[in-house]
Every structure is written in structure tokens, then in C-alpha cells.
Tab-separated table of C-alpha atoms in Angstrom:
chain	number	residue	atom	x	y	z
A	1	GLY	CA	-6.704	-11.769	10.078
A	2	GLU	CA	-3.444	-9.887	10.221
A	3	ASN	CA	-3.098	-6.742	12.341
A	4	VAL	CA	-0.150	-4.370	11.933
A	5	GLU	CA	0.610	-1.609	14.416
A	6	GLN	CA	3.092	1.150	13.673
A	7	HIS	CA	4.864	3.606	16.004
A	8	PRO	CA	5.378	6.473	16.335
A	9	SER	CA	2.654	8.207	14.363
A	10	THR	CA	4.829	11.316	13.978
A	11	LEU	CA	8.588	11.679	14.208
A	12	SER	CA	10.621	14.874	13.986
A	13	VAL	CA	14.408	14.714	13.634
A	14	GLN	CA	17.203	17.102	12.830
A	15	GLU	CA	18.906	16.732	9.463
A	16	GLY	CA	21.755	14.255	9.762
A	17	ASP	CA	20.215	12.371	12.682
A	18	SER	CA	18.845	8.833	12.470
A	19	ALA	CA	15.166	7.878	12.419
A	20	VAL	CA	13.646	4.590	13.548
A	21	ILE	CA	10.085	3.433	12.884
A	22	LYS	CA	8.753	0.254	14.475
A	23	CYS	CA	5.971	-2.143	13.501
A	24	THR	CA	4.472	-5.200	15.110
A	25	TYR	CA	2.342	-7.843	13.424
A	26	SER	CA	-0.012	-10.490	14.757
A	27	ASP	CA	-0.005	-13.354	12.235
A	28	SER	CA	2.981	-15.651	12.677
A	29	ALA	CA	2.412	-16.923	9.106
A	30	SER	CA	3.354	-13.527	7.629
A	31	ASN	CA	6.572	-13.806	5.646
A	32	TYR	CA	6.932	-10.607	3.630
A	33	PHE	CA	7.385	-7.111	5.061
A	34	PRO	CA	7.637	-4.114	2.700
A	35	TRP	CA	8.075	-0.462	3.589
A	36	TYR	CA	6.502	2.296	1.500
A	37	LYS	CA	7.202	6.021	1.367
A	38	GLN	CA	4.375	8.363	0.445
A	39	GLU	CA	4.948	12.020	-0.264
A	40	LEU	CA	2.042	14.420	-0.008
A	41	GLY	CA	-0.492	13.798	-2.747
A	42	LYS	CA	1.592	11.040	-4.333
A	43	ARG	CA	1.425	7.269	-4.654
A	44	PRO	CA	3.043	4.942	-2.096
A	45	GLN	CA	6.455	3.849	-3.353
A	46	LEU	CA	8.352	0.801	-2.174
A	47	ILE	CA	11.660	1.729	-0.540
A	48	ILE	CA	12.764	-1.589	0.904
A	49	ASP	CA	11.350	-4.996	1.760
A	50	ILE	CA	12.426	-8.031	3.763
A	51	ARG	CA	11.389	-11.674	3.793
A	52	SER	CA	11.128	-13.908	6.812
A	53	ASN	CA	14.246	-15.908	5.973
A	54	VAL	CA	16.399	-12.797	6.481
A	55	GLY	CA	17.011	-10.868	9.699
A	56	GLU	CA	18.335	-7.637	8.231
A	57	LYS	CA	18.565	-5.882	4.896
A	58	LYS	CA	20.325	-2.661	3.983
A	59	ASP	CA	20.180	-0.324	1.012
A	60	GLN	CA	22.452	2.701	1.333
A	61	ARG	CA	20.987	4.866	4.151
A	62	ILE	CA	17.979	2.611	4.707
A	63	ALA	CA	17.905	-0.639	6.649
A	64	VAL	CA	15.178	-2.936	7.891
A	65	THR	CA	15.423	-5.486	10.696
A	66	LEU	CA	13.050	-8.350	11.418
A	67	ASN	CA	12.524	-10.270	14.655
A	68	LYS	CA	10.202	-13.182	13.856
A	69	THR	CA	10.088	-14.437	17.417
A	70	ALA	CA	8.853	-11.119	18.755
A	71	LYS	CA	6.873	-10.425	15.574
A	72	HIS	CA	8.228	-6.978	15.003
A	73	PHE	CA	10.241	-5.217	12.303
A	74	SER	CA	11.810	-1.789	12.091
A	75	LEU	CA	12.924	0.755	9.511
A	76	HIS	CA	16.151	2.636	10.137
A	77	ILE	CA	17.109	5.744	8.172
A	78	THR	CA	20.567	7.151	8.805
A	79	GLU	CA	21.925	10.596	7.931
A	80	THR	CA	18.424	11.915	7.323
A	81	GLN	CA	17.880	14.608	4.702
A	82	PRO	CA	14.966	17.029	4.182
A	83	GLU	CA	13.846	14.969	1.168
A	84	ASP	CA	13.265	12.029	3.524
A	85	SER	CA	10.279	13.956	4.917
A	86	ALA	CA	7.170	11.916	4.049
A	87	VAL	CA	4.741	9.399	5.483
A	88	TYR	CA	6.168	5.903	5.834
A	89	PHE	CA	4.026	2.779	5.931
A	90	CYS	CA	4.977	-0.705	6.983
A	91	ALA	CA	3.021	-3.726	5.795
A	92	ALA	CA	2.892	-7.476	6.271
A	93	SER	CA	1.778	-10.350	4.073
A	94	GLY	CA	1.737	-14.121	4.238
A	95	ASN	CA	-1.391	-15.301	2.506
A	96	ALA	CA	-2.191	-16.995	-0.777
A	97	GLY	CA	-3.500	-13.782	-2.321
A	98	ASN	CA	-0.313	-11.925	-1.377
A	99	MET	CA	-2.509	-9.321	0.275
A	100	LEU	CA	-0.819	-6.600	2.301
A	101	THR	CA	-2.016	-5.351	5.670
A	102	PHE	CA	-0.693	-1.840	6.313
A	103	GLY	CA	0.237	-0.061	9.496
A	104	GLY	CA	-1.250	3.342	10.230
A	105	GLY	CA	1.751	5.298	8.971
A	106	THR	CA	4.483	7.515	10.447
A	107	ARG	CA	4.863	11.128	9.407
A	108	LEU	CA	8.595	11.836	9.376
A	109	MET	CA	9.724	15.452	9.403
A	110	VAL	CA	13.388	16.220	8.878
A	111	LYS	CA	14.317	19.745	9.962
A	112	PRO	CA	17.135	21.429	8.022
B	1	ASN	CA	5.768	1.466	-20.058
B	2	ALA	CA	3.219	3.470	-18.036
B	3	GLY	CA	2.996	1.046	-15.075
B	4	VAL	CA	-0.326	1.356	-13.249
B	5	THR	CA	-2.726	3.979	-14.585
B	6	GLN	CA	-5.893	5.076	-12.805
B	7	THR	CA	-8.763	7.048	-14.285
B	8	PRO	CA	-10.232	9.434	-13.399
B	9	LYS	CA	-7.827	11.336	-11.122
B	10	PHE	CA	-10.562	13.360	-9.423
B	11	ARG	CA	-14.315	13.043	-9.192
B	12	VAL	CA	-17.150	14.602	-7.239
B	13	LEU	CA	-20.375	12.641	-6.876
B	14	LYS	CA	-23.710	13.215	-5.242
B	15	THR	CA	-25.040	10.703	-2.727
B	16	GLY	CA	-26.737	7.848	-4.517
B	17	GLN	CA	-24.907	8.249	-7.820
B	18	SER	CA	-22.904	5.411	-9.299
B	19	MET	CA	-19.520	5.354	-10.960
B	20	THR	CA	-16.684	3.094	-12.031
B	21	LEU	CA	-12.993	3.617	-11.384
B	22	LEU	CA	-10.637	2.101	-13.913
B	23	CYS	CA	-7.208	0.639	-13.219
B	24	ALA	CA	-4.979	-0.454	-16.078
B	25	GLN	CA	-1.504	-2.002	-15.900
B	26	ASP	CA	0.886	-2.787	-18.739
B	27	MET	CA	3.332	-4.969	-16.772
B	28	ASN	CA	1.538	-8.264	-17.413
B	29	HIS	CA	0.906	-8.613	-13.674
B	30	GLU	CA	-1.371	-11.393	-12.483
B	31	TYR	CA	-2.508	-9.884	-9.180
B	32	MET	CA	-4.349	-6.575	-8.827
B	33	TYR	CA	-5.718	-4.764	-5.780
B	34	TRP	CA	-7.974	-1.870	-4.838
B	35	TYR	CA	-7.293	0.093	-1.628
B	36	ARG	CA	-8.823	3.114	-0.006
B	37	GLN	CA	-6.862	5.635	2.026
B	38	ASP	CA	-8.652	7.944	4.415
B	39	PRO	CA	-6.968	11.090	5.825
B	40	GLY	CA	-4.179	10.288	8.254
B	41	MET	CA	-4.640	6.554	7.869
B	42	GLY	CA	-3.029	3.623	6.184
B	43	LEU	CA	-4.339	1.790	3.151
B	44	ARG	CA	-7.163	-0.692	3.545
B	45	LEU	CA	-7.829	-3.419	1.002
B	46	ILE	CA	-11.256	-3.324	-0.640
B	47	HIS	CA	-11.098	-6.155	-3.210
B	48	TYR	CA	-8.412	-7.999	-5.073
B	49	SER	CA	-7.927	-10.337	-8.029
B	50	VAL	CA	-5.424	-13.141	-8.544
B	51	GLY	CA	-6.060	-13.425	-12.255
B	52	GLU	CA	-8.360	-12.671	-15.149
B	53	GLY	CA	-11.952	-13.545	-14.286
B	54	THR	CA	-11.319	-13.828	-10.529
B	55	THR	CA	-12.147	-11.443	-7.690
B	56	ALA	CA	-12.161	-11.710	-3.904
B	57	LYS	CA	-13.116	-9.555	-0.919
B	58	GLY	CA	-10.607	-7.676	1.139
B	59	GLU	CA	-10.920	-5.960	4.497
B	60	VAL	CA	-13.577	-3.342	3.596
B	61	PRO	CA	-15.634	-4.664	0.616
B	62	ASP	CA	-19.101	-3.395	1.527
B	63	GLY	CA	-20.579	-0.911	-0.942
B	64	TYR	CA	-18.118	-1.811	-3.719
B	65	ASN	CA	-18.031	-4.261	-6.582
B	66	VAL	CA	-15.191	-5.206	-8.895
B	67	SER	CA	-14.589	-6.940	-12.190
B	68	ARG	CA	-11.497	-8.315	-13.927
B	69	LEU	CA	-12.650	-9.180	-17.453
B	70	LYS	CA	-9.198	-8.558	-18.925
B	71	LYS	CA	-5.877	-9.287	-17.297
B	72	GLN	CA	-4.669	-5.705	-17.652
B	73	ASN	CA	-7.794	-4.023	-16.246
B	74	PHE	CA	-9.394	-4.019	-12.806
B	75	LEU	CA	-12.588	-2.012	-12.328
B	76	LEU	CA	-13.999	-0.753	-9.044
B	77	GLY	CA	-17.684	0.159	-8.953
B	78	LEU	CA	-19.760	2.146	-6.527
B	79	GLU	CA	-23.411	1.343	-7.126
B	80	SER	CA	-24.918	3.944	-4.779
B	81	ALA	CA	-22.277	6.344	-3.463
B	82	ALA	CA	-22.367	7.421	0.189
B	83	PRO	CA	-20.441	10.236	1.938
B	84	SER	CA	-18.539	7.564	3.921
B	85	GLN	CA	-16.939	6.493	0.645
B	86	THR	CA	-15.177	9.839	0.260
B	87	SER	CA	-11.549	8.783	0.080
B	88	VAL	CA	-8.485	8.386	-2.091
B	89	TYR	CA	-8.567	5.115	-3.990
B	90	PHE	CA	-5.358	3.382	-5.017
B	91	CYS	CA	-4.949	0.495	-7.379
B	92	ALA	CA	-1.899	-1.763	-7.224
B	93	SER	CA	-0.556	-4.762	-9.088
B	94	SER	CA	2.077	-7.410	-8.545
B	95	TYR	CA	3.574	-10.412	-10.310
B	96	PRO	CA	3.911	-13.225	-7.813
B	97	THR	CA	5.585	-16.410	-8.943
B	98	GLY	CA	2.921	-18.349	-7.053
B	99	PRO	CA	0.720	-18.267	-3.954
B	100	PHE	CA	2.612	-17.054	-0.853
B	101	SER	CA	5.501	-15.880	-3.050
B	102	ASN	CA	5.108	-12.203	-2.401
B	103	GLN	CA	6.477	-9.660	-4.839
B	104	PRO	CA	6.317	-5.874	-4.470
B	105	GLN	CA	3.053	-4.155	-5.241
B	106	HIS	CA	3.224	-1.248	-7.664
B	107	PHE	CA	0.727	1.555	-7.103
B	108	GLY	CA	-1.110	3.942	-9.377
B	109	ASP	CA	-1.385	7.681	-8.698
B	110	GLY	CA	-4.772	7.376	-7.030
B	111	THR	CA	-8.305	8.677	-7.614
B	112	ARG	CA	-9.569	11.375	-5.267
B	113	LEU	CA	-13.286	10.840	-4.822
B	114	SER	CA	-15.606	13.199	-2.955
B	115	ILE	CA	-19.217	12.324	-2.302
B	116	LEU	CA	-21.542	15.143	-1.279
């Protein structure tokens, strides 16, 4: 089955700096890669996703890049703000049941 | 439009007790999922359903059963609760246009379950 690894597990940045979170996946058949943000005690919420026919996608301060050859994808957050502080999860999917396999999460802390 | 609603929000059980967690969605989604999230970890898939009357095993199905008698509801059962099942349980749903045509999964608020 699919295996998704996520790094780093914790990331501390100064407000206004950029943050990058990286994930690798094992199943070359995976074709859908969402990113979720989870605030403490809340539900995971989708912030951006990318499909395998696209190499990069951007939404305001958030961007995701995908390298299918190397089987890795990354989340980039620019101009970080304190409200960006949360746990971020990457995931991968490429099966008939559209099941997601999640990475272990990255706790992002943005210091004012 | 409430989205995905989970009940109950919190529950404490004794070892060996049984209970059912309810997930309801009002988005007419075909696919529904049950995950568990342990402290400091990602979400792991327990069971899922690709339509009314269907269920399938995920990554960690042991000790759980599910049923999807109605399209809008997906039930997760614990027949004999064990302390190892203490976790936060999330339900999710999605509306794929077909197999392999992934669409975003929408999550409920979770059920915090403690087993003593």
C-alpha cells in the first residue's frame, strides 16, 4: 500500500518568513495530493490540493509543488502570520476508493 | 447545510463496553470514511464506503465494524472497547465523479473517545 512520509515534524518560523513542508510517497499510481490544516481541537480542513497532471499550484500565500519522478511534493507558505500556526498534513491517493494516506503531520509555529 | 455531523462529540467507556458512533452528511456524497487520530499522529483509515450498502476495510479495521444502510449515514461500531481504541475519530465524505477521480474529503468535528 501507499506510504507517505512528512518532514519536518515541527517547524518554527518568524512572522513574515516562509515555511516549507515536504512529503514523499511510495506508490507511483498516486495521482491526488491534498494538504490539510488542523488547528488544536478542530477538524482537518483542506487548504490546497494538486493532481498529478500539474506541477505547481498557487493560492494567494500558499503553493504546492509536485515532482512525480522523485515522488515528492511540498507545501510553501509565504509571508507567514501567527494564524498560520497549526498542524499541517499532506496526503496521497490514487486508488479506486479514493482513499487518502496521510503523512505524520508538521506542527508549524509562527512567532510574532 | 450542516456538512458532516458526528455524534456524540465526547464519550467515556469502560473496557468491554460497546458503542456506535454516528456520521451524517447532507451533501449527497457517495463516499464516506472513518479515521482515527492518535496524539501527535496523522489520520489512519479504519473503514470506508463507496456507496449505500457497501463497506470496505482500511488500514486499521480490527476491532471495528461499520454499516452504511442509508446514503447519508455511516456508522462505526465498537463491539468490545479496549484502551487501545482511545482516540479521536473523524468521519469524512467526498463526491467523486468516478473511481480514481479524487475529490476533496470534507471532515466532521470528530468524536473524542476515552476507554478506561
